[in-house]
Amino acid sequence: MARGWGKSEEDMGAEKEHARDARASGSGTRTDAERSAKVHAIRLSLARIEEQLALTANEPRRRALETARRELQDQLAAVEPSRPGNDS
């Protein structure tokens, strides 16, 4: 696996914290908490990709990041509950 493409320790810690907060709040089911944690993780990954895109001028690297961004956006659309006005 290429460096920078895996989950960082901060991402994994944030996922665990988010899941713990969801359990502590007692709202929703375990499935809701898992979905929420996955949405949070995908959004963190998207933010990291956006930062990397802003910093790189290497075209092959930019294309790879843009492909990864599209895949994450597709995953987010599949996992995230539909919201009013989100008919894309």
mmCIF file of N, CA, C and O in Angstrom:
data_model
loop_
_atom_site.group_PDB
_atom_site.id
_atom_site.type_symbol
_atom_site.label_atom_id
_atom_site.label_comp_id
_atom_site.label_asym_id
_atom_site.label_seq_id
_atom_site.Cartn_x
_atom_site.Cartn_y
_atom_site.Cartn_z
ATOM 1 N N MET A 1 0.860 -1.176 0.000
ATOM 2 C CA MET A 1 0.000 0.000 0.000
ATOM 3 C C MET A 1 0.896 1.226 0.000
ATOM 4 O O MET A 1 1.876 1.293 0.730
ATOM 5 N N ALA A 2 0.587 2.181 -0.810
ATOM 6 C CA ALA A 2 1.379 3.404 -0.895
ATOM 7 C C ALA A 2 1.227 4.224 0.374
ATOM 8 O O ALA A 2 0.174 4.232 1.007
ATOM 9 N N ARG A 3 2.274 4.890 0.730
ATOM 10 C CA ARG A 3 2.245 5.706 1.933
ATOM 11 C C ARG A 3 1.214 6.820 1.778
ATOM 12 O O ARG A 3 1.110 7.438 0.739
ATOM 13 N N GLY A 4 0.453 7.056 2.824
ATOM 14 C CA GLY A 4 -0.530 8.135 2.794
ATOM 15 C C GLY A 4 -1.925 7.696 2.390
ATOM 16 O O GLY A 4 -2.848 8.475 2.433
ATOM 17 N N TRP A 5 -2.082 6.440 1.988
ATOM 18 C CA TRP A 5 -3.395 5.997 1.525
ATOM 19 C C TRP A 5 -4.154 5.235 2.598
ATOM 20 O O TRP A 5 -5.340 5.026 2.491
ATOM 21 N N GLY A 6 -3.472 4.817 3.635
ATOM 22 C CA GLY A 6 -4.142 4.096 4.714
ATOM 23 C C GLY A 6 -4.713 5.071 5.729
ATOM 24 O O GLY A 6 -4.558 6.284 5.623
ATOM 25 N N LYS A 7 -5.367 4.536 6.719
ATOM 26 C CA LYS A 7 -5.920 5.369 7.778
ATOM 27 C C LYS A 7 -4.803 5.736 8.742
ATOM 28 O O LYS A 7 -4.013 4.888 9.125
ATOM 29 N N SER A 8 -4.744 6.987 9.107
ATOM 30 C CA SER A 8 -3.756 7.410 10.078
ATOM 31 C C SER A 8 -4.248 7.089 11.487
ATOM 32 O O SER A 8 -5.415 6.778 11.700
ATOM 33 N N GLU A 9 -3.339 7.157 12.429
ATOM 34 C CA GLU A 9 -3.723 6.894 13.816
ATOM 35 C C GLU A 9 -4.756 7.911 14.284
ATOM 36 O O GLU A 9 -5.641 7.581 15.060
ATOM 37 N N GLU A 10 -4.666 9.150 13.797
ATOM 38 C CA GLU A 10 -5.647 10.167 14.176
ATOM 39 C C GLU A 10 -7.032 9.803 13.670
ATOM 40 O O GLU A 10 -8.028 9.975 14.369
ATOM 41 N N ASP A 11 -7.104 9.295 12.436
ATOM 42 C CA ASP A 11 -8.397 8.894 11.874
ATOM 43 C C ASP A 11 -9.017 7.768 12.677
ATOM 44 O O ASP A 11 -10.207 7.786 12.990
ATOM 45 N N MET A 12 -8.199 6.772 13.022
ATOM 46 C CA MET A 12 -8.723 5.638 13.770
ATOM 47 C C MET A 12 -9.164 6.078 15.168
ATOM 48 O O MET A 12 -10.198 5.645 15.661
ATOM 49 N N GLY A 13 -8.398 6.965 15.784
ATOM 50 C CA GLY A 13 -8.779 7.474 17.100
ATOM 51 C C GLY A 13 -10.058 8.278 17.030
ATOM 52 O O GLY A 13 -10.928 8.174 17.900
ATOM 53 N N ALA A 14 -10.186 9.082 15.968
ATOM 54 C CA ALA A 14 -11.400 9.888 15.804
ATOM 55 C C ALA A 14 -12.615 8.997 15.582
ATOM 56 O O ALA A 14 -13.698 9.279 16.096
ATOM 57 N N GLU A 15 -12.434 7.906 14.819
ATOM 58 C CA GLU A 15 -13.546 6.982 14.589
ATOM 59 C C GLU A 15 -13.996 6.350 15.907
ATOM 60 O O GLU A 15 -15.192 6.257 16.183
ATOM 61 N N LYS A 16 -13.032 5.913 16.713
ATOM 62 C CA LYS A 16 -13.368 5.293 17.988
ATOM 63 C C LYS A 16 -14.063 6.291 18.907
ATOM 64 O O LYS A 16 -15.038 5.955 19.579
ATOM 65 N N GLU A 17 -13.568 7.518 18.929
ATOM 66 C CA GLU A 17 -14.175 8.542 19.784
ATOM 67 C C GLU A 17 -15.596 8.842 19.335
ATOM 68 O O GLU A 17 -16.509 8.965 20.146
ATOM 69 N N HIS A 18 -15.786 8.941 18.038
ATOM 70 C CA HIS A 18 -17.109 9.227 17.500
ATOM 71 C C HIS A 18 -18.085 8.094 17.833
ATOM 72 O O HIS A 18 -19.223 8.343 18.242
ATOM 73 N N ALA A 19 -17.633 6.855 17.681
ATOM 74 C CA ALA A 19 -18.497 5.714 17.998
ATOM 75 C C ALA A 19 -18.817 5.678 19.494
ATOM 76 O O ALA A 19 -19.946 5.403 19.890
ATOM 77 N N ARG A 20 -17.834 5.991 20.332
ATOM 78 C CA ARG A 20 -18.053 6.009 21.776
ATOM 79 C C ARG A 20 -19.056 7.097 22.145
ATOM 80 O O ARG A 20 -19.946 6.878 22.964
ATOM 81 N N ASP A 21 -18.935 8.275 21.520
ATOM 82 C CA ASP A 21 -19.883 9.361 21.784
ATOM 83 C C ASP A 21 -21.297 8.961 21.376
ATOM 84 O O ASP A 21 -22.262 9.276 22.069
ATOM 85 N N ALA A 22 -21.414 8.272 20.245
ATOM 86 C CA ALA A 22 -22.737 7.842 19.781
ATOM 87 C C ALA A 22 -23.346 6.842 20.753
ATOM 88 O O ALA A 22 -24.540 6.893 21.051
ATOM 89 N N ARG A 23 -22.527 5.934 21.273
ATOM 90 C CA ARG A 23 -23.037 4.959 22.247
ATOM 91 C C ARG A 23 -23.436 5.648 23.542
ATOM 92 O O ARG A 23 -24.450 5.320 24.148
ATOM 93 N N ALA A 24 -22.628 6.614 23.976
ATOM 94 C CA ALA A 24 -22.893 7.305 25.234
ATOM 95 C C ALA A 24 -24.171 8.126 25.167
ATOM 96 O O ALA A 24 -24.899 8.252 26.153
ATOM 97 N N SER A 25 -24.452 8.688 23.998
ATOM 98 C CA SER A 25 -25.648 9.518 23.876
ATOM 99 C C SER A 25 -26.921 8.669 23.906
ATOM 100 O O SER A 25 -27.997 9.171 24.197
ATOM 101 N N GLY A 26 -26.782 7.386 23.581
ATOM 102 C CA GLY A 26 -27.931 6.481 23.641
ATOM 103 C C GLY A 26 -28.927 6.715 22.524
ATOM 104 O O GLY A 26 -30.005 6.149 22.524
ATOM 105 N N SER A 27 -28.599 7.552 21.578
ATOM 106 C CA SER A 27 -29.539 7.826 20.494
ATOM 107 C C SER A 27 -29.335 6.834 19.356
ATOM 108 O O SER A 27 -28.219 6.544 18.967
ATOM 109 N N GLY A 28 -30.415 6.313 18.849
ATOM 110 C CA GLY A 28 -30.362 5.430 17.700
ATOM 111 C C GLY A 28 -29.932 4.026 18.062
ATOM 112 O O GLY A 28 -29.771 3.668 19.218
ATOM 113 N N THR A 29 -29.734 3.245 17.045
ATOM 114 C CA THR A 29 -29.354 1.858 17.213
ATOM 115 C C THR A 29 -27.875 1.687 16.932
ATOM 116 O O THR A 29 -27.193 2.623 16.522
ATOM 117 N N ARG A 30 -27.404 0.485 17.113
ATOM 118 C CA ARG A 30 -26.002 0.193 16.814
ATOM 119 C C ARG A 30 -25.728 0.436 15.329
ATOM 120 O O ARG A 30 -24.680 0.972 14.962
ATOM 121 N N THR A 31 -26.668 0.069 14.489
ATOM 122 C CA THR A 31 -26.509 0.291 13.054
ATOM 123 C C THR A 31 -26.371 1.779 12.752
ATOM 124 O O THR A 31 -25.540 2.178 11.933
ATOM 125 N N ASP A 32 -27.180 2.601 13.421
ATOM 126 C CA ASP A 32 -27.079 4.048 13.229
ATOM 127 C C ASP A 32 -25.712 4.559 13.653
ATOM 128 O O ASP A 32 -25.119 5.406 12.988
ATOM 129 N N ALA A 33 -25.211 4.051 14.766
ATOM 130 C CA ALA A 33 -23.904 4.473 15.264
ATOM 131 C C ALA A 33 -22.800 4.059 14.291
ATOM 132 O O ALA A 33 -21.874 4.840 14.018
ATOM 133 N N GLU A 34 -22.899 2.844 13.767
ATOM 134 C CA GLU A 34 -21.898 2.374 12.811
ATOM 135 C C GLU A 34 -21.945 3.205 11.534
ATOM 136 O O GLU A 34 -20.905 3.569 10.983
ATOM 137 N N ARG A 35 -23.144 3.515 11.073
ATOM 138 C CA ARG A 35 -23.294 4.329 9.868
ATOM 139 C C ARG A 35 -22.721 5.725 10.105
ATOM 140 O O ARG A 35 -21.999 6.263 9.270
ATOM 141 N N SER A 36 -23.014 6.275 11.253
ATOM 142 C CA SER A 36 -22.513 7.599 11.590
ATOM 143 C C SER A 36 -20.987 7.610 11.658
ATOM 144 O O SER A 36 -20.342 8.536 11.171
ATOM 145 N N ALA A 37 -20.418 6.568 12.236
ATOM 146 C CA ALA A 37 -18.959 6.468 12.315
ATOM 147 C C ALA A 37 -18.351 6.353 10.927
ATOM 148 O O ALA A 37 -17.308 6.957 10.637
ATOM 149 N N LYS A 38 -18.993 5.590 10.053
ATOM 150 C CA LYS A 38 -18.484 5.434 8.690
ATOM 151 C C LYS A 38 -18.559 6.750 7.926
ATOM 152 O O LYS A 38 -17.616 7.123 7.226
ATOM 153 N N VAL A 39 -19.666 7.470 8.074
ATOM 154 C CA VAL A 39 -19.812 8.776 7.426
ATOM 155 C C VAL A 39 -18.712 9.722 7.915
ATOM 156 O O VAL A 39 -18.071 10.420 7.122
ATOM 157 N N HIS A 40 -18.479 9.711 9.218
ATOM 158 C CA HIS A 40 -17.448 10.575 9.798
ATOM 159 C C HIS A 40 -16.067 10.234 9.227
ATOM 160 O O HIS A 40 -15.299 11.120 8.855
ATOM 161 N N ALA A 41 -15.756 8.940 9.138
ATOM 162 C CA ALA A 41 -14.465 8.500 8.619
ATOM 163 C C ALA A 41 -14.295 8.906 7.155
ATOM 164 O O ALA A 41 -13.217 9.365 6.747
ATOM 165 N N ILE A 42 -15.337 8.758 6.369
ATOM 166 C CA ILE A 42 -15.262 9.132 4.954
ATOM 167 C C ILE A 42 -15.048 10.634 4.821
ATOM 168 O O ILE A 42 -14.240 11.079 4.007
ATOM 169 N N ARG A 43 -15.748 11.404 5.639
ATOM 170 C CA ARG A 43 -15.571 12.867 5.585
ATOM 171 C C ARG A 43 -14.159 13.270 5.981
ATOM 172 O O ARG A 43 -13.591 14.196 5.391
ATOM 173 N N LEU A 44 -13.577 12.593 6.960
ATOM 174 C CA LEU A 44 -12.188 12.874 7.332
ATOM 175 C C LEU A 44 -11.246 12.569 6.164
ATOM 176 O O LEU A 44 -10.334 13.341 5.873
ATOM 177 N N SER A 45 -11.474 11.449 5.511
ATOM 178 C CA SER A 45 -10.644 11.075 4.365
ATOM 179 C C SER A 45 -10.792 12.074 3.229
ATOM 180 O O SER A 45 -9.801 12.450 2.586
ATOM 181 N N LEU A 46 -12.020 12.515 2.979
ATOM 182 C CA LEU A 46 -12.242 13.525 1.941
ATOM 183 C C LEU A 46 -11.513 14.823 2.268
ATOM 184 O O LEU A 46 -10.907 15.445 1.384
ATOM 185 N N ALA A 47 -11.537 15.226 3.520
ATOM 186 C CA ALA A 47 -10.838 16.451 3.920
ATOM 187 C C ALA A 47 -9.340 16.309 3.705
ATOM 188 O O ALA A 47 -8.670 17.236 3.228
ATOM 189 N N ARG A 48 -8.794 15.134 4.036
ATOM 190 C CA ARG A 48 -7.357 14.909 3.846
ATOM 191 C C ARG A 48 -7.010 14.944 2.356
ATOM 192 O O ARG A 48 -5.998 15.525 1.962
ATOM 193 N N ILE A 49 -7.847 14.359 1.520
ATOM 194 C CA ILE A 49 -7.595 14.379 0.079
ATOM 195 C C ILE A 49 -7.652 15.804 -0.457
ATOM 196 O O ILE A 49 -6.835 16.207 -1.284
ATOM 197 N N GLU A 50 -8.619 16.593 0.007
ATOM 198 C CA GLU A 50 -8.715 17.988 -0.429
ATOM 199 C C GLU A 50 -7.443 18.757 -0.074
ATOM 200 O O GLU A 50 -6.943 19.546 -0.878
ATOM 201 N N GLU A 51 -6.918 18.520 1.129
ATOM 202 C CA GLU A 51 -5.671 19.174 1.538
ATOM 203 C C GLU A 51 -4.522 18.768 0.626
ATOM 204 O O GLU A 51 -3.730 19.610 0.206
ATOM 205 N N GLN A 52 -4.438 17.480 0.322
ATOM 206 C CA GLN A 52 -3.368 16.994 -0.536
ATOM 207 C C GLN A 52 -3.499 17.545 -1.949
ATOM 208 O O GLN A 52 -2.498 17.881 -2.585
ATOM 209 N N LEU A 53 -4.725 17.643 -2.451
ATOM 210 C CA LEU A 53 -4.940 18.220 -3.778
ATOM 211 C C LEU A 53 -4.473 19.673 -3.837
ATOM 212 O O LEU A 53 -3.926 20.117 -4.846
ATOM 213 N N ALA A 54 -4.700 20.396 -2.758
ATOM 214 C CA ALA A 54 -4.299 21.805 -2.728
ATOM 215 C C ALA A 54 -2.776 21.960 -2.721
ATOM 216 O O ALA A 54 -2.262 22.999 -3.141
ATOM 217 N N LEU A 55 -2.069 20.927 -2.299
ATOM 218 C CA LEU A 55 -0.619 21.029 -2.153
ATOM 219 C C LEU A 55 0.182 20.404 -3.285
ATOM 220 O O LEU A 55 1.376 20.662 -3.395
ATOM 221 N N THR A 56 -0.446 19.587 -4.135
ATOM 222 C CA THR A 56 0.330 18.882 -5.153
ATOM 223 C C THR A 56 0.137 19.484 -6.538
ATOM 224 O O THR A 56 -0.955 19.915 -6.897
ATOM 225 N N ALA A 57 1.241 19.502 -7.278
ATOM 226 C CA ALA A 57 1.203 19.971 -8.661
ATOM 227 C C ALA A 57 1.494 18.815 -9.619
ATOM 228 O O ALA A 57 1.385 18.977 -10.833
ATOM 229 N N ASN A 58 1.847 17.658 -9.097
ATOM 230 C CA ASN A 58 2.171 16.485 -9.890
ATOM 231 C C ASN A 58 0.880 15.922 -10.490
ATOM 232 O O ASN A 58 0.000 15.460 -9.761
ATOM 233 N N GLU A 59 0.783 15.945 -11.820
ATOM 234 C CA GLU A 59 -0.469 15.551 -12.494
ATOM 235 C C GLU A 59 -0.891 14.109 -12.231
ATOM 236 O O GLU A 59 -2.069 13.868 -11.943
ATOM 237 N N PRO A 60 0.005 13.134 -12.330
ATOM 238 C CA PRO A 60 -0.446 11.764 -12.019
ATOM 239 C C PRO A 60 -0.956 11.642 -10.576
ATOM 240 O O PRO A 60 -1.949 10.952 -10.321
ATOM 241 N N ARG A 61 -0.304 12.318 -9.652
ATOM 242 C CA ARG A 61 -0.741 12.292 -8.255
ATOM 243 C C ARG A 61 -2.114 12.961 -8.118
ATOM 244 O O ARG A 61 -2.986 12.478 -7.401
ATOM 245 N N ARG A 62 -2.320 14.094 -8.809
ATOM 246 C CA ARG A 62 -3.608 14.792 -8.761
ATOM 247 C C ARG A 62 -4.729 13.895 -9.295
ATOM 248 O O ARG A 62 -5.805 13.829 -8.721
ATOM 249 N N ARG A 63 -4.455 13.196 -10.412
ATOM 250 C CA ARG A 63 -5.474 12.305 -10.984
ATOM 251 C C ARG A 63 -5.819 11.186 -10.005
ATOM 252 O O ARG A 63 -6.994 10.833 -9.852
ATOM 253 N N ALA A 64 -4.801 10.637 -9.351
ATOM 254 C CA ALA A 64 -5.046 9.573 -8.371
ATOM 255 C C ALA A 64 -5.887 10.108 -7.209
ATOM 256 O O ALA A 64 -6.828 9.447 -6.750
ATOM 257 N N LEU A 65 -5.567 11.300 -6.743
ATOM 258 C CA LEU A 65 -6.331 11.895 -5.639
ATOM 259 C C LEU A 65 -7.770 12.195 -6.064
ATOM 260 O O LEU A 65 -8.706 11.994 -5.289
ATOM 261 N N GLU A 66 -7.944 12.685 -7.287
ATOM 262 C CA GLU A 66 -9.291 12.977 -7.769
ATOM 263 C C GLU A 66 -10.119 11.702 -7.915
ATOM 264 O O GLU A 66 -11.315 11.689 -7.606
ATOM 265 N N THR A 67 -9.475 10.613 -8.342
ATOM 266 C CA THR A 67 -10.169 9.328 -8.430
ATOM 267 C C THR A 67 -10.580 8.856 -7.036
ATOM 268 O O THR A 67 -11.719 8.417 -6.828
ATOM 269 N N ALA A 68 -9.661 8.972 -6.094
ATOM 270 C CA ALA A 68 -9.966 8.572 -4.714
ATOM 271 C C ALA A 68 -11.091 9.427 -4.147
ATOM 272 O O ALA A 68 -11.981 8.917 -3.454
ATOM 273 N N ARG A 69 -11.077 10.715 -4.470
ATOM 274 C CA ARG A 69 -12.132 11.610 -3.977
ATOM 275 C C ARG A 69 -13.494 11.187 -4.525
ATOM 276 O O ARG A 69 -14.478 11.121 -3.792
ATOM 277 N N ARG A 70 -13.555 10.872 -5.828
ATOM 278 C CA ARG A 70 -14.818 10.434 -6.429
ATOM 279 C C ARG A 70 -15.324 9.142 -5.780
ATOM 280 O O ARG A 70 -16.512 9.002 -5.508
ATOM 281 N N GLU A 71 -14.406 8.205 -5.535
ATOM 282 C CA GLU A 71 -14.802 6.940 -4.906
ATOM 283 C C GLU A 71 -15.342 7.175 -3.496
ATOM 284 O O GLU A 71 -16.349 6.586 -3.104
ATOM 285 N N LEU A 72 -14.697 8.058 -2.741
ATOM 286 C CA LEU A 72 -15.173 8.368 -1.395
ATOM 287 C C LEU A 72 -16.520 9.084 -1.438
ATOM 288 O O LEU A 72 -17.393 8.831 -0.604
ATOM 289 N N GLN A 73 -16.697 9.970 -2.405
ATOM 290 C CA GLN A 73 -17.980 10.664 -2.536
ATOM 291 C C GLN A 73 -19.092 9.672 -2.862
ATOM 292 O O GLN A 73 -20.205 9.787 -2.344
ATOM 293 N N ASP A 74 -18.778 8.667 -3.688
ATOM 294 C CA ASP A 74 -19.760 7.628 -4.005
ATOM 295 C C ASP A 74 -20.096 6.809 -2.760
ATOM 296 O O ASP A 74 -21.259 6.488 -2.507
ATOM 297 N N GLN A 75 -19.057 6.468 -1.987
ATOM 298 C CA GLN A 75 -19.284 5.730 -0.745
ATOM 299 C C GLN A 75 -20.136 6.541 0.218
ATOM 300 O O GLN A 75 -21.048 6.001 0.860
ATOM 301 N N LEU A 76 -19.848 7.823 0.324
ATOM 302 C CA LEU A 76 -20.599 8.691 1.219
ATOM 303 C C LEU A 76 -22.064 8.760 0.803
ATOM 304 O O LEU A 76 -22.965 8.661 1.636
ATOM 305 N N ALA A 77 -22.306 8.888 -0.490
ATOM 306 C CA ALA A 77 -23.679 8.944 -0.990
ATOM 307 C C ALA A 77 -24.425 7.640 -0.694
ATOM 308 O O ALA A 77 -25.625 7.661 -0.410
ATOM 309 N N ALA A 78 -23.719 6.514 -0.736
ATOM 310 C CA ALA A 78 -24.355 5.224 -0.487
ATOM 311 C C ALA A 78 -24.653 5.007 0.996
ATOM 312 O O ALA A 78 -25.616 4.327 1.339
ATOM 313 N N VAL A 79 -23.853 5.581 1.880
ATOM 314 C CA VAL A 79 -23.981 5.334 3.315
ATOM 315 C C VAL A 79 -24.804 6.401 4.015
ATOM 316 O O VAL A 79 -25.574 6.103 4.926
ATOM 317 N N GLU A 80 -24.627 7.631 3.589
ATOM 318 C CA GLU A 80 -25.265 8.756 4.281
ATOM 319 C C GLU A 80 -26.771 8.730 4.070
ATOM 320 O O GLU A 80 -27.238 8.535 2.953
ATOM 321 N N PRO A 81 -27.523 8.923 5.133
ATOM 322 C CA PRO A 81 -28.977 8.984 4.979
ATOM 323 C C PRO A 81 -29.348 10.136 4.050
ATOM 324 O O PRO A 81 -28.723 11.185 4.093
ATOM 325 N N SER A 82 -30.333 9.901 3.200
ATOM 326 C CA SER A 82 -30.731 10.959 2.282
ATOM 327 C C SER A 82 -31.348 12.108 3.049
ATOM 328 O O SER A 82 -32.105 11.931 3.995
ATOM 329 N N ARG A 83 -30.980 13.304 2.609
ATOM 330 C CA ARG A 83 -31.501 14.519 3.252
ATOM 331 C C ARG A 83 -32.396 15.242 2.249
ATOM 332 O O ARG A 83 -32.192 15.134 1.041
ATOM 333 N N PRO A 84 -33.364 16.007 2.727
ATOM 334 C CA PRO A 84 -34.203 16.780 1.815
ATOM 335 C C PRO A 84 -33.344 17.699 0.966
ATOM 336 O O PRO A 84 -32.420 18.341 1.465
ATOM 337 N N GLY A 85 -33.627 17.735 -0.318
ATOM 338 C CA GLY A 85 -32.876 18.589 -1.229
ATOM 339 C C GLY A 85 -31.586 17.972 -1.669
ATOM 340 O O GLY A 85 -30.786 18.574 -2.353
ATOM 341 N N ASN A 86 -31.323 16.712 -1.348
ATOM 342 C CA ASN A 86 -30.099 16.016 -1.737
ATOM 343 C C ASN A 86 -30.432 14.977 -2.801
ATOM 344 O O ASN A 86 -30.199 13.804 -2.633
ATOM 345 N N ASP A 87 -30.968 15.428 -3.915
ATOM 346 C CA ASP A 87 -31.437 14.534 -4.978
ATOM 347 C C ASP A 87 -30.415 14.381 -6.095
ATOM 348 O O ASP A 87 -30.778 14.174 -7.238
ATOM 349 N N SER A 88 -29.120 14.458 -5.817
ATOM 350 C CA SER A 88 -28.117 14.396 -6.875
ATOM 351 C C SER A 88 -27.907 13.053 -7.429
ATOM 352 O O SER A 88 -28.049 12.026 -7.190
#
